[in-house]
mmCIF file of C-alpha atoms in Angstrom:
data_model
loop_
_atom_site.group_PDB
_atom_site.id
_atom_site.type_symbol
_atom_site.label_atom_id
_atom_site.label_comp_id
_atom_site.label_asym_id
_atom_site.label_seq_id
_atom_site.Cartn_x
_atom_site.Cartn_y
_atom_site.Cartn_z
ATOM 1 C CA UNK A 248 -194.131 -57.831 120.916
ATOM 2 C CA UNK A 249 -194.956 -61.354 122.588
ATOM 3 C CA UNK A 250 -197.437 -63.733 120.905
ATOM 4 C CA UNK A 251 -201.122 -63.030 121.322
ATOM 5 C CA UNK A 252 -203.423 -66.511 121.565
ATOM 6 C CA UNK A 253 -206.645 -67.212 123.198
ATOM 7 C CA UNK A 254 -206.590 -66.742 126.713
ATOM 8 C CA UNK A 255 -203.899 -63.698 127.518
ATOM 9 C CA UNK A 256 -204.618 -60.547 128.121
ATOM 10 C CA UNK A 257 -203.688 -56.698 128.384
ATOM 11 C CA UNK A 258 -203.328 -53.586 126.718
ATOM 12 C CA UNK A 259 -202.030 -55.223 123.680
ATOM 13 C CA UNK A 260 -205.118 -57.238 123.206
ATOM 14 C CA UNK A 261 -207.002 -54.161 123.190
ATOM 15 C CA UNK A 262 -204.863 -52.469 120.412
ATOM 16 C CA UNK A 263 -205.754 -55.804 118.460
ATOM 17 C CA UNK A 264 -209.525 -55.639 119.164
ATOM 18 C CA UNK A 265 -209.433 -51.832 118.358
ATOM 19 C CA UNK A 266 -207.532 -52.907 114.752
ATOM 20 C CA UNK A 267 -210.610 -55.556 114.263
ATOM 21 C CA UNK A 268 -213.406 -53.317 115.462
ATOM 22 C CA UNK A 269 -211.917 -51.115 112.313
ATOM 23 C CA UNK A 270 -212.163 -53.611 109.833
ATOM 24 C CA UNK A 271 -216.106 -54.250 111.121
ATOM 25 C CA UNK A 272 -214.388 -58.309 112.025
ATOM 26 C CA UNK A 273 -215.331 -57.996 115.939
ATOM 27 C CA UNK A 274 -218.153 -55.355 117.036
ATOM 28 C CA UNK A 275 -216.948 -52.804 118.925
ATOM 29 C CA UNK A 276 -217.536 -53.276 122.915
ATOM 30 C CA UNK A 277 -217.200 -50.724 125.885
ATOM 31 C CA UNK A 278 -216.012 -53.322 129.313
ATOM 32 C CA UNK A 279 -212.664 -52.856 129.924
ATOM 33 C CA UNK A 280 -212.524 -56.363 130.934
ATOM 34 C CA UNK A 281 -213.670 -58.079 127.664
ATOM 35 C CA UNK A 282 -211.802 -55.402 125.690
ATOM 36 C CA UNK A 283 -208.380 -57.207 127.150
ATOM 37 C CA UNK A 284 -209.193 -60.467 126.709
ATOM 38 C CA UNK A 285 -208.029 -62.445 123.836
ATOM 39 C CA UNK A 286 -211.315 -64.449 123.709
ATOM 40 C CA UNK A 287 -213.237 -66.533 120.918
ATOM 41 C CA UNK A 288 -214.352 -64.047 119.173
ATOM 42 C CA UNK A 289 -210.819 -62.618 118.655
ATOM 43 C CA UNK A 290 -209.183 -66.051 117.857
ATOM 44 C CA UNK A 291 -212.104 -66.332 115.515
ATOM 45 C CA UNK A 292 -211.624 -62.889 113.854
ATOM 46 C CA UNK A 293 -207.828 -63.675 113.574
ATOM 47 C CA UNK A 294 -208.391 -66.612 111.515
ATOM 48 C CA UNK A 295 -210.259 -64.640 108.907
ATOM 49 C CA UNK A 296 -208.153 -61.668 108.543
ATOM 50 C CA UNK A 297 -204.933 -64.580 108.082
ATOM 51 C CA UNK A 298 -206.940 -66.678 105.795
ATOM 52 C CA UNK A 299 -207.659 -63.096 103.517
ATOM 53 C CA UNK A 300 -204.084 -62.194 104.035
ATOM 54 C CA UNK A 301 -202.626 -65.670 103.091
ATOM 55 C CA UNK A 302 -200.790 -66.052 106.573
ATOM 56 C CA UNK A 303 -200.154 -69.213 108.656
ATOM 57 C CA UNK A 304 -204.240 -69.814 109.642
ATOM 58 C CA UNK A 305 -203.163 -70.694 113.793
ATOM 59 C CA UNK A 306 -205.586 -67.864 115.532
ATOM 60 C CA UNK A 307 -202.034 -66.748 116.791
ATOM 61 C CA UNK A 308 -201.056 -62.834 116.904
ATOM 62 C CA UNK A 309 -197.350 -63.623 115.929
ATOM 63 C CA UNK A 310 -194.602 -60.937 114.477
ATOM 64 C CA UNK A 311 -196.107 -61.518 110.770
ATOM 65 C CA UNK A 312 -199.814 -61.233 111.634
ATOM 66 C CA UNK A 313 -199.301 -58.354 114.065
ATOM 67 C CA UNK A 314 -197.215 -56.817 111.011
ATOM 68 C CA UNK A 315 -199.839 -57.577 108.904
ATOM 69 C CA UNK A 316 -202.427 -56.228 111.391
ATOM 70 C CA UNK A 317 -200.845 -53.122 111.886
ATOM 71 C CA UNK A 318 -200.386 -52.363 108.004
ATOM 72 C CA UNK A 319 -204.422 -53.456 107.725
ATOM 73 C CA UNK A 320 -204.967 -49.984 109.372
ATOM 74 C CA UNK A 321 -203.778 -47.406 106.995
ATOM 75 C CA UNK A 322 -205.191 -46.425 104.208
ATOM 76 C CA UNK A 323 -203.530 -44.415 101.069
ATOM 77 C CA UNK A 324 -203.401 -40.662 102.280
ATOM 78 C CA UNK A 325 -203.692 -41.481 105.869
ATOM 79 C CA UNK A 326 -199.547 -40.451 106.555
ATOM 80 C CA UNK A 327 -196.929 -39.511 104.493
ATOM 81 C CA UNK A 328 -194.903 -42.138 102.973
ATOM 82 C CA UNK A 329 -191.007 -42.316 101.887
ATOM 83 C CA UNK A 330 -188.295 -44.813 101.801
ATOM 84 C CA UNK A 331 -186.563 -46.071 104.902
ATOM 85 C CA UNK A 332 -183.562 -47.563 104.315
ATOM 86 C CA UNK A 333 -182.853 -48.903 107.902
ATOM 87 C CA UNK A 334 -186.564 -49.650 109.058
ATOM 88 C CA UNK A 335 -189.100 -49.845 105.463
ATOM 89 C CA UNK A 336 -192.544 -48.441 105.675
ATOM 90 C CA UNK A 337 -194.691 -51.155 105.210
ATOM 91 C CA UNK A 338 -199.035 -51.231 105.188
ATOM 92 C CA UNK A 339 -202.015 -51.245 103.156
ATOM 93 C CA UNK A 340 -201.508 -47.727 101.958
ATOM 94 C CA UNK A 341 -197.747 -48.757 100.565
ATOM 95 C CA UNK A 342 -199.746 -51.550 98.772
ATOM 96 C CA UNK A 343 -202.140 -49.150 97.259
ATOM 97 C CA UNK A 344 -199.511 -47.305 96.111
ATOM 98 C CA UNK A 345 -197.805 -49.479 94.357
ATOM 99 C CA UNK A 346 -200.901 -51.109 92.397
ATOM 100 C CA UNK A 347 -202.055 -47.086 91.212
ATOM 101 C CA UNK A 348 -198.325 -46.506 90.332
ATOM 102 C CA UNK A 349 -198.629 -49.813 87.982
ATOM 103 C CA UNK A 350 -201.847 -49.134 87.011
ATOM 104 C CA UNK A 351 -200.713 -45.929 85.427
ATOM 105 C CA UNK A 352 -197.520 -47.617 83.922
ATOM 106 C CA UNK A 353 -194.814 -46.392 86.386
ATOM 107 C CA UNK A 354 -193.057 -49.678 87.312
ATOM 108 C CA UNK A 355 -193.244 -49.623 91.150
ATOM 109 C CA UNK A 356 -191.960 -53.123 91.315
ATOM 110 C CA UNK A 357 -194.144 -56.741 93.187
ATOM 111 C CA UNK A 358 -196.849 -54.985 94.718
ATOM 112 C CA UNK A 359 -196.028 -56.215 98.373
ATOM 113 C CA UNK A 360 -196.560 -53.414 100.809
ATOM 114 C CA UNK A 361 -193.300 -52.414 101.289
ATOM 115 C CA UNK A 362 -191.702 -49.033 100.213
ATOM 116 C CA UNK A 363 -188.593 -50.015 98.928
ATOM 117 C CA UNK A 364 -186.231 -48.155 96.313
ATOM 118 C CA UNK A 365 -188.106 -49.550 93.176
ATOM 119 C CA UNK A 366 -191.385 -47.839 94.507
ATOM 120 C CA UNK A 367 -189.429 -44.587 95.001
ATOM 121 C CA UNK A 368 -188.082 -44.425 91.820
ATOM 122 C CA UNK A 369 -191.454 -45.120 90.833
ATOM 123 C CA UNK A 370 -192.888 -43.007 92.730
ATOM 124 C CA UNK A 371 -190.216 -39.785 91.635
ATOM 125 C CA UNK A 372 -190.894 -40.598 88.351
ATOM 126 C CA UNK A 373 -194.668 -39.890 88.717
ATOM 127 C CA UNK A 374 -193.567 -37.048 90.506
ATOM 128 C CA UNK A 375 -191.408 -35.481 87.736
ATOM 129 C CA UNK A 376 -194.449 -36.202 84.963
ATOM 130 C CA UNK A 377 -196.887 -34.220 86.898
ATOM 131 C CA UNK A 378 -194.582 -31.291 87.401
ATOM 132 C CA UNK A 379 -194.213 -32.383 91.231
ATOM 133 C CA UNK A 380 -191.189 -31.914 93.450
ATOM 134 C CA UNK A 381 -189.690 -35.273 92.440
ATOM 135 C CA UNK A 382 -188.414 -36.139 96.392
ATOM 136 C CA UNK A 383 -189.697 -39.543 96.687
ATOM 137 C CA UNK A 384 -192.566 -38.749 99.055
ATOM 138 C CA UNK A 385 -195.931 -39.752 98.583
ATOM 139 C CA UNK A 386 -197.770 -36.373 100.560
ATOM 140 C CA UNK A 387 -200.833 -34.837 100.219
ATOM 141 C CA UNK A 388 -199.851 -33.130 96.804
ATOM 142 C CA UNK A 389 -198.728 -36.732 95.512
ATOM 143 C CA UNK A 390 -201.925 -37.937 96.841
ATOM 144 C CA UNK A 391 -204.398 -35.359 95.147
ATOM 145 C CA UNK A 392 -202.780 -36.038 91.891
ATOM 146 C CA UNK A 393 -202.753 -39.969 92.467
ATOM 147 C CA UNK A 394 -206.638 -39.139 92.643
ATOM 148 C CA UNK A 395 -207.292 -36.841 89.947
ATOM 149 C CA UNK A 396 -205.993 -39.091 87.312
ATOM 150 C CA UNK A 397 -209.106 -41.736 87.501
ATOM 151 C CA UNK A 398 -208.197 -43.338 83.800
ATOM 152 C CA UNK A 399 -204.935 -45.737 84.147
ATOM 153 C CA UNK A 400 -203.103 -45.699 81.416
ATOM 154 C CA UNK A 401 -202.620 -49.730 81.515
ATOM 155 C CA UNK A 402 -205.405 -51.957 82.455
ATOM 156 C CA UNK A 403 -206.431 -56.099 81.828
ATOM 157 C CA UNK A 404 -203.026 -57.158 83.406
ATOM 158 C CA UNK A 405 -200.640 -56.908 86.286
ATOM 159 C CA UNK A 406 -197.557 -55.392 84.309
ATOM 160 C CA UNK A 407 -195.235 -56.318 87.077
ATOM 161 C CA UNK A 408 -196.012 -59.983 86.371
ATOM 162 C CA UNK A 409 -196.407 -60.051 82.887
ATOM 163 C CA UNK A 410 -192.925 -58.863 83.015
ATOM 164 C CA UNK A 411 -192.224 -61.780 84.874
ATOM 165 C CA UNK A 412 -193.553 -64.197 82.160
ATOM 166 C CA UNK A 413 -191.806 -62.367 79.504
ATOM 167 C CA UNK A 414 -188.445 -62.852 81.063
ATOM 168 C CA UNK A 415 -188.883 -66.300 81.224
ATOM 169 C CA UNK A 416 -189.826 -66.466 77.369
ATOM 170 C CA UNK A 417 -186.664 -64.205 76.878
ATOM 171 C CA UNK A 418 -184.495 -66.776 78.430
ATOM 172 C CA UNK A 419 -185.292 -69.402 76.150
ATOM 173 C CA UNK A 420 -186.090 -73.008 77.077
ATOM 174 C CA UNK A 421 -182.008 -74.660 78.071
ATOM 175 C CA UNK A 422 -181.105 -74.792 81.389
ATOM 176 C CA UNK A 423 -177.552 -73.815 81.058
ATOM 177 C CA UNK A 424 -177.084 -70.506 82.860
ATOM 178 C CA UNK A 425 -180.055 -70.656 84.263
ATOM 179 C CA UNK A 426 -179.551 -69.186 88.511
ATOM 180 C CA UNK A 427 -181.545 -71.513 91.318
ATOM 181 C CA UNK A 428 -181.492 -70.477 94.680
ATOM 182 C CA UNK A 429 -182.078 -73.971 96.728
ATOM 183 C CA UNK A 430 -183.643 -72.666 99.998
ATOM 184 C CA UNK A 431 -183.621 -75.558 102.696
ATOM 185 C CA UNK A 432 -185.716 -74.605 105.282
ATOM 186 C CA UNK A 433 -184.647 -74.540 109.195
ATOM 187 C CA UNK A 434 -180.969 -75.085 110.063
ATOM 188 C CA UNK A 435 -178.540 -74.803 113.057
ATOM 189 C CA UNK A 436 -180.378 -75.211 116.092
ATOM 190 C CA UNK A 437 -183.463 -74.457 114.024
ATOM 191 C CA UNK A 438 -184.492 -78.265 113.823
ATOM 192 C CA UNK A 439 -188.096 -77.744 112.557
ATOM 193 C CA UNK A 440 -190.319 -80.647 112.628
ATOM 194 C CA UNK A 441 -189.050 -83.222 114.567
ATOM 195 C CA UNK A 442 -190.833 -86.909 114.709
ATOM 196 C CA UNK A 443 -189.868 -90.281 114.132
ATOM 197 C CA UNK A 444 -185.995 -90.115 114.535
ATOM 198 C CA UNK A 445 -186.290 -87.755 111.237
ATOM 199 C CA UNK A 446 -185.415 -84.235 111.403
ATOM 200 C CA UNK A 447 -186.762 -81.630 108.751
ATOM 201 C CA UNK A 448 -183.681 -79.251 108.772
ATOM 202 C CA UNK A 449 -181.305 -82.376 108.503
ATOM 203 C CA UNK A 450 -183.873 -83.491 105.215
ATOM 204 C CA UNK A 451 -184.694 -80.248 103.462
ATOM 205 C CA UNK A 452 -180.782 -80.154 103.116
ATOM 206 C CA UNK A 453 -180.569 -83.400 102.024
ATOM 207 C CA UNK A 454 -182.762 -82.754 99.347
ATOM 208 C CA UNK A 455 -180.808 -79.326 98.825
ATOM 209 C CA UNK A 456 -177.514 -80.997 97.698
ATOM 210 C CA UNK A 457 -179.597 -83.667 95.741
ATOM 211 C CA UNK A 458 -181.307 -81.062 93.794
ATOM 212 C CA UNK A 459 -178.030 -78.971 93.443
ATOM 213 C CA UNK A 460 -175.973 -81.959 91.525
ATOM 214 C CA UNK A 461 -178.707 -82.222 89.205
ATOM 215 C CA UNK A 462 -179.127 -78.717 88.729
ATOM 216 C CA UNK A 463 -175.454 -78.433 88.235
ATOM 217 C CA UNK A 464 -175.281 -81.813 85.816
ATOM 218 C CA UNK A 465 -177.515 -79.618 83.480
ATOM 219 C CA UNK A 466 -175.283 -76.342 83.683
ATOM 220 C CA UNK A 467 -177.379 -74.377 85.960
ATOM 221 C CA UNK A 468 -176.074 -72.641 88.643
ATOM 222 C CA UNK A 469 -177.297 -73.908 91.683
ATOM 223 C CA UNK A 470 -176.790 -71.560 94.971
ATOM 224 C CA UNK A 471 -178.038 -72.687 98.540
ATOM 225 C CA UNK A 472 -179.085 -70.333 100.440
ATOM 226 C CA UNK A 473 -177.309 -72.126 103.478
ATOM 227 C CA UNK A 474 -174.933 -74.145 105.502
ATOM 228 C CA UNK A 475 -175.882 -77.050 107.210
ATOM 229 C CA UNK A 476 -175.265 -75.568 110.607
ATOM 230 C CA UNK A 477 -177.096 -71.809 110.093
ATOM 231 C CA UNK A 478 -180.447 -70.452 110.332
ATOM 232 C CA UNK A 479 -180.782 -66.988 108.643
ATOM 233 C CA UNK A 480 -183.983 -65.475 108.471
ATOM 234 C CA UNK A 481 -186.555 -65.541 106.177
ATOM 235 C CA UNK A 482 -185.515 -62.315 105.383
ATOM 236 C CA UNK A 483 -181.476 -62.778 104.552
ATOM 237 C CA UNK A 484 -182.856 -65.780 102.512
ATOM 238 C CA UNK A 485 -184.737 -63.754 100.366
ATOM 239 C CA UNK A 486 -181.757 -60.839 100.365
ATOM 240 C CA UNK A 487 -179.251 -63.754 99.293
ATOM 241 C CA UNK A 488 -181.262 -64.723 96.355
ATOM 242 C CA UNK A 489 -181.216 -60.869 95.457
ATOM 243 C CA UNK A 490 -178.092 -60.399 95.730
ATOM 244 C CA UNK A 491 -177.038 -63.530 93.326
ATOM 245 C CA UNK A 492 -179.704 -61.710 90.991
ATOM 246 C CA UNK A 493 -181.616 -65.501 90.784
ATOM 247 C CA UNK A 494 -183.624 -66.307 88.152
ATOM 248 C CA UNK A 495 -186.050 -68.681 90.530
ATOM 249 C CA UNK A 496 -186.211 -69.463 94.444
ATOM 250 C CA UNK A 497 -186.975 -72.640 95.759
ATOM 251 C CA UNK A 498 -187.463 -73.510 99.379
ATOM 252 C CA UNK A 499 -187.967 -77.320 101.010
ATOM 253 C CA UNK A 500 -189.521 -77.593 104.365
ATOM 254 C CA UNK A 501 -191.586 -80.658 105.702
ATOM 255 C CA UNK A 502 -194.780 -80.304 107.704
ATOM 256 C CA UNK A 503 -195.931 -81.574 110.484
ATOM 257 C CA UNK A 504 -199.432 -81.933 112.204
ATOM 258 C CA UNK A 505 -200.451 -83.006 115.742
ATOM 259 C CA UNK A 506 -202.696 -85.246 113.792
ATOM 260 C CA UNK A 507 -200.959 -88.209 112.387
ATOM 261 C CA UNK A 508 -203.404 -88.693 109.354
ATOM 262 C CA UNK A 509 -201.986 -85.274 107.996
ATOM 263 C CA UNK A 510 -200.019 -86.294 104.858
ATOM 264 C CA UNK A 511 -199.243 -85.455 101.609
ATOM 265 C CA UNK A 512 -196.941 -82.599 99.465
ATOM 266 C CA UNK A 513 -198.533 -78.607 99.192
ATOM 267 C CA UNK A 514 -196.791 -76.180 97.106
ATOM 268 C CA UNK A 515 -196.949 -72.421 97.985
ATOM 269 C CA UNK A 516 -196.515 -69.082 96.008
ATOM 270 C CA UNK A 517 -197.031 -65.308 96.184
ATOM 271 C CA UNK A 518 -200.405 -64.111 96.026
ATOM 272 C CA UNK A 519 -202.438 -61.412 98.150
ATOM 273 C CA UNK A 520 -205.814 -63.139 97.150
ATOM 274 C CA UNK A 521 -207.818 -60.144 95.807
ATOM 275 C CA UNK A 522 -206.256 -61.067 92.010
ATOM 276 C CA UNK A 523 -202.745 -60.235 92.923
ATOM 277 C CA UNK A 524 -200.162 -63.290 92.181
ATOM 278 C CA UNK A 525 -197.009 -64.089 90.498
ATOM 279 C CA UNK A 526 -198.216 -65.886 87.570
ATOM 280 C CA UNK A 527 -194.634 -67.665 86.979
ATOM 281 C CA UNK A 528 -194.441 -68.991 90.327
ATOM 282 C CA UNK A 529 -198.036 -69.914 90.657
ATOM 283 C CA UNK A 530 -196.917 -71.528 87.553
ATOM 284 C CA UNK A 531 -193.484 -73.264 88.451
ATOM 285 C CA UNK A 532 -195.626 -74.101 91.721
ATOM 286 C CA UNK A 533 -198.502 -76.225 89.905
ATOM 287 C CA UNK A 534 -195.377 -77.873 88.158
ATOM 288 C CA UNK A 535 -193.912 -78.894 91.428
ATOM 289 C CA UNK A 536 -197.178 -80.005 92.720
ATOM 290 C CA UNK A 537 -197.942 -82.140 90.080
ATOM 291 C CA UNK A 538 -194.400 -83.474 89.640
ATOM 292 C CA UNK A 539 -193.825 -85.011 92.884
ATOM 293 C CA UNK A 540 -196.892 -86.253 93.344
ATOM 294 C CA UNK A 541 -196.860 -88.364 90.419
ATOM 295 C CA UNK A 542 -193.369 -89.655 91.327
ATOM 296 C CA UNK A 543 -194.098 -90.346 94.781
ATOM 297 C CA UNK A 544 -197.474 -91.048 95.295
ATOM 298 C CA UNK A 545 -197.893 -88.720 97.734
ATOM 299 C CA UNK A 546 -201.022 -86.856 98.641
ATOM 300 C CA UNK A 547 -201.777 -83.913 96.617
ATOM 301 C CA UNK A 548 -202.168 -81.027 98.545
ATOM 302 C CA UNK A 549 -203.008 -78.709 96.109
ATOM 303 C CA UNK A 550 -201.329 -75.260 95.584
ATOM 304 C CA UNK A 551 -202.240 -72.122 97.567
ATOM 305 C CA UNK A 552 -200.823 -68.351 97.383
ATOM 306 C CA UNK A 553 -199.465 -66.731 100.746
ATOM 307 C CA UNK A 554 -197.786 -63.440 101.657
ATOM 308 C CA UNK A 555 -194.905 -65.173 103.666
ATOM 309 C CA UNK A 556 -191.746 -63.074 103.839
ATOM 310 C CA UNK A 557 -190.000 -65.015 101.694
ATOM 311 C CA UNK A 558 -192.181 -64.069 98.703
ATOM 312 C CA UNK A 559 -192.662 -60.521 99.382
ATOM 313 C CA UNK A 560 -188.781 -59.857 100.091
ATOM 314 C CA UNK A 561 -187.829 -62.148 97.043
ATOM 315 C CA UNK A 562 -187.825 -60.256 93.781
ATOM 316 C CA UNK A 563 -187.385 -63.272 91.747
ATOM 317 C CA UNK A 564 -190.452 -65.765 91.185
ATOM 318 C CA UNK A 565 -190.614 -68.013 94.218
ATOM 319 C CA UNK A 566 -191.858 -71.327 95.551
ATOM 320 C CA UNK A 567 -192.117 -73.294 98.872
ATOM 321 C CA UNK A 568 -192.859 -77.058 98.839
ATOM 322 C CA UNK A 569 -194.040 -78.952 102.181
ATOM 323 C CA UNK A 570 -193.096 -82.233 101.177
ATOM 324 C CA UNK A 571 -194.791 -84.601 103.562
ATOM 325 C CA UNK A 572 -195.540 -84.783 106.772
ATOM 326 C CA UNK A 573 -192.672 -86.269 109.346
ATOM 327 C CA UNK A 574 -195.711 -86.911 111.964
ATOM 328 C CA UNK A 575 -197.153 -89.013 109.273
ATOM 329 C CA UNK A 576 -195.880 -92.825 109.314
ATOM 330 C CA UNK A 577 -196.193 -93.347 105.507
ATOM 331 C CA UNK A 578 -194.912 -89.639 104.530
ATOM 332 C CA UNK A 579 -191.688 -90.207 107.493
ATOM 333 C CA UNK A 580 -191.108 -93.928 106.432
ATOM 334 C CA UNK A 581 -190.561 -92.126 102.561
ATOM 335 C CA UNK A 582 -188.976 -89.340 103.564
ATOM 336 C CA UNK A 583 -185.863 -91.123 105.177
ATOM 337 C CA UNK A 584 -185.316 -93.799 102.180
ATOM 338 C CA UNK A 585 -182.343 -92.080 99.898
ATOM 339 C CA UNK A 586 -183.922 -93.254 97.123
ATOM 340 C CA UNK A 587 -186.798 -91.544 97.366
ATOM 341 C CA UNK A 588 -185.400 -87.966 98.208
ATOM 342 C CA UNK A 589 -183.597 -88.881 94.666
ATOM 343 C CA UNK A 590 -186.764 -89.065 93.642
ATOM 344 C CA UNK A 591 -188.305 -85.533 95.021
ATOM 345 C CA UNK A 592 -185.206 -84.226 93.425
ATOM 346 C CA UNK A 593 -185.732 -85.213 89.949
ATOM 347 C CA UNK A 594 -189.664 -83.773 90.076
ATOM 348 C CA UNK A 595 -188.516 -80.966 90.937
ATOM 349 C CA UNK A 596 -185.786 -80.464 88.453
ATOM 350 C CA UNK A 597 -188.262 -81.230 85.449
ATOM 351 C CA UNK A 598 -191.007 -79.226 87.099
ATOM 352 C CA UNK A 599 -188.154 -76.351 86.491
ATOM 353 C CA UNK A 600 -187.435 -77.701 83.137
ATOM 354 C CA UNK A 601 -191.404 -77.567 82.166
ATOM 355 C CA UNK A 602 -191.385 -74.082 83.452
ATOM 356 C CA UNK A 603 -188.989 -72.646 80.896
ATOM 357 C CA UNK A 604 -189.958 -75.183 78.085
ATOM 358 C CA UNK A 605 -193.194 -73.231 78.046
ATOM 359 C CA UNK A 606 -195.030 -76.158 76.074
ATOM 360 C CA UNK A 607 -191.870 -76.847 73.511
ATOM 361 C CA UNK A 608 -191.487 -80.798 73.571
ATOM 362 C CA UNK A 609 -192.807 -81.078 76.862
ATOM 363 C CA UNK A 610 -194.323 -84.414 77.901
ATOM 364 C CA UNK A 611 -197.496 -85.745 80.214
ATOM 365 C CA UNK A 612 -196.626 -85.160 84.238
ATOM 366 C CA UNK A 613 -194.825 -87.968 85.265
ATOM 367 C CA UNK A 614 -192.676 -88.853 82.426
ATOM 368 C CA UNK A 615 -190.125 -86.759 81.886
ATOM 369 C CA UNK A 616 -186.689 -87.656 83.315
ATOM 370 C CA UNK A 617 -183.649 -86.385 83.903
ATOM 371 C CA UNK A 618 -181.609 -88.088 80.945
ATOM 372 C CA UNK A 619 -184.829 -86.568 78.728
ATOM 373 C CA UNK A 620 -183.744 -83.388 80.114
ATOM 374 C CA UNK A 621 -179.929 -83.953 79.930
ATOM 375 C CA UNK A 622 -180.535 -85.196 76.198
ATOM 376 C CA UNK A 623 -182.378 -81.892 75.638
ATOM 377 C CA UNK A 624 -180.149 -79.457 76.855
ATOM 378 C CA UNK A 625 -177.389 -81.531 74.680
ATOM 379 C CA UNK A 626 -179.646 -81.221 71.289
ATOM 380 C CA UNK A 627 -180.284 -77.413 72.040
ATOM 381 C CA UNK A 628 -176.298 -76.860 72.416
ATOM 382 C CA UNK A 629 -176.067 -78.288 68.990
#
């Protein structure tokens, strides 16, 4: 599809109105000439449903939103669903789905709105206990029985993500053996933001191999997700850190804003806003934040949950950091000193450290450091 924004118009920008009408965020209208047009209202209307879907909030019908917009649309029992391996459903009613399958303790996997094999198995397994033909489809039998049991059998909790937390008690508070999947954004031709001589592919894998030694110095293993000259997509990012069965996921991007007053470091984690969030990497994300911008003095930027690919594709906790803006002349004259990419490197590192010490000998933000965390690992090998 080509990207929607305020202005164009065409049958497409109908099919978007139509969505919106649906969800009562634009009133319905009958001229065939405002019905095409991607006007105010529209751009206005987009913003909201990406702000409650934890997109990118640009007023821009891109591939993610119009993904997004199309899921919006469906609602549990409104088509058959089954896993695809080649093309996975994906919508509102997958999402449902999933959170009824937890909520009656059949481990359907991150509810994320895509059907993949964990849901199935879920899903067959439900099947199976209520005497169903166990074939992986969610049809109108599935559905009526889906219904008819209105008491879940596990409530006060997301299961899925208590899971989470208990895994990282379970794996105890060294670092040794611990798998990081560095993530530097961009790559290739993919430059990202480019200002000031400084490019944010060329410094997110800077920081990569910065981070990577010092995971490495404390015997974790450190994968990046990259080379310096490739650009996979958000989606083979998150399949490589499935495939190496990571324990975390960390990617480093740089903003950028036309306004040059826009500074400062954001960290970013899964959540779907209506109570739905990885607790461990809204966790190891508050770390981050709080890390680095006690080191650096950069703005804080707070923390915020999304539904970027990367999280929803990623079955392992995962975080995003924006550190600094490259259109910012305080953030760009930082961000291409050495020294202070060393810096970003080392927050980060005990940020990750913090996460698994889970309150055992931890200290205030800002004063741990890497021979603290070296010495530790040494004492708990003893």
């Amino acid at each position: 599809m080509r990207v929607l924004r305020r202005g164009d118009t065409g049958p497409d920008v109908a099919e978007i109105r139509a969505i919106f009408a649906g969800m009562e965020l634009l009133p319905a209208v009958t001229e065939t000439e405002q019905y095409e047009t991607f006007d105010v209202a529209v751009e206005q209307a987009v913003r909201a449903f990406q702000q409650r879907r934890g997109l990118i909030t640009d007023g821009v019908v891109g591939p993610a939103t119009f993904q997004a917009l199309k899921g919006a649309s469906y609602h549990l029992g409104s088509r058959p669903l089954a896993h695809m391996i080649s093309s996975p459903v994906q919508g509102d009613d997958v999402f449902a789905l999933q959170e009824r399958l937890t909520e009656l303790g059949f481990d359907a996997g991150r509810p994320d709105g895509y059907f993949g094999p964990q849901t199935a198995r879920a899903l067959m397994t439900f099947q199976r206990d209520m005497r169903l033909n166990p074939d992986g489809i969610c049809g109108p039998a599935t559905i009526r029985e889906l219904h008819r049991l209105s008491s879940p059998r596990a409530r006060g909790g997301r299961p899925v993500f208590l899971r989470e937390q208990e895994q990282v008690r379970r794996a105890g508070p060294r670092l040794r053996g611990k798998r990081i999947v560095i993530d530097p954004g961009h790559g290739g031709e993919d430059l990202g933001v480019v200002a000031g001589g400084l490019r944010e592919a060329d410094i997110a894998w800077d920081l990569a191999r910065r981070l990577e030694g010092r995971m490495q110095a404390t015997g974790m293993e450190a994968l990046i997700s990259r080379g310096p000259n490739h650009s996979p997509t958000d989606f083979e990012r998150a399949r490589f850190a499935n495939d190496a069965g990571a324990d975390l996921f960390l990617s480093l991007h740089n903003d950028g804003n036309p306004s040059p007053r826009a500074q400062g470091v954001a960290s970013f984690h899964f959540g779907t806003g209506n109570g739905t969030t990885s607790t461990v990497g809204e966790l190891l994300a508050g770390f981050i934040q709080r890390e680095v911008a006690a080191r650096t003095g950069l703005r804080d930027c707070r923390t915020h949950y999304k539904t970027w690919e990367i999280f929803t594709r990623t079955r392992c906790p995962a975080v995003r950091v924006e550190i600094g803006y490259l259109t910012n002349p305080d953030d760009a004259r930082n961000l291409g000193d050495p020294a202070f990419r060393d810096i970003v490197a080392e927050g980060i590192l005990i940020a990750v450290k913090r996460l698994y010490l889970l309150g055992e000998g931890d200290q205030p933000t800002g004063t741990f450091t890497f021979a603290d965390v070296l010495a530790h690992e040494l004492a708990k090998a003893e």
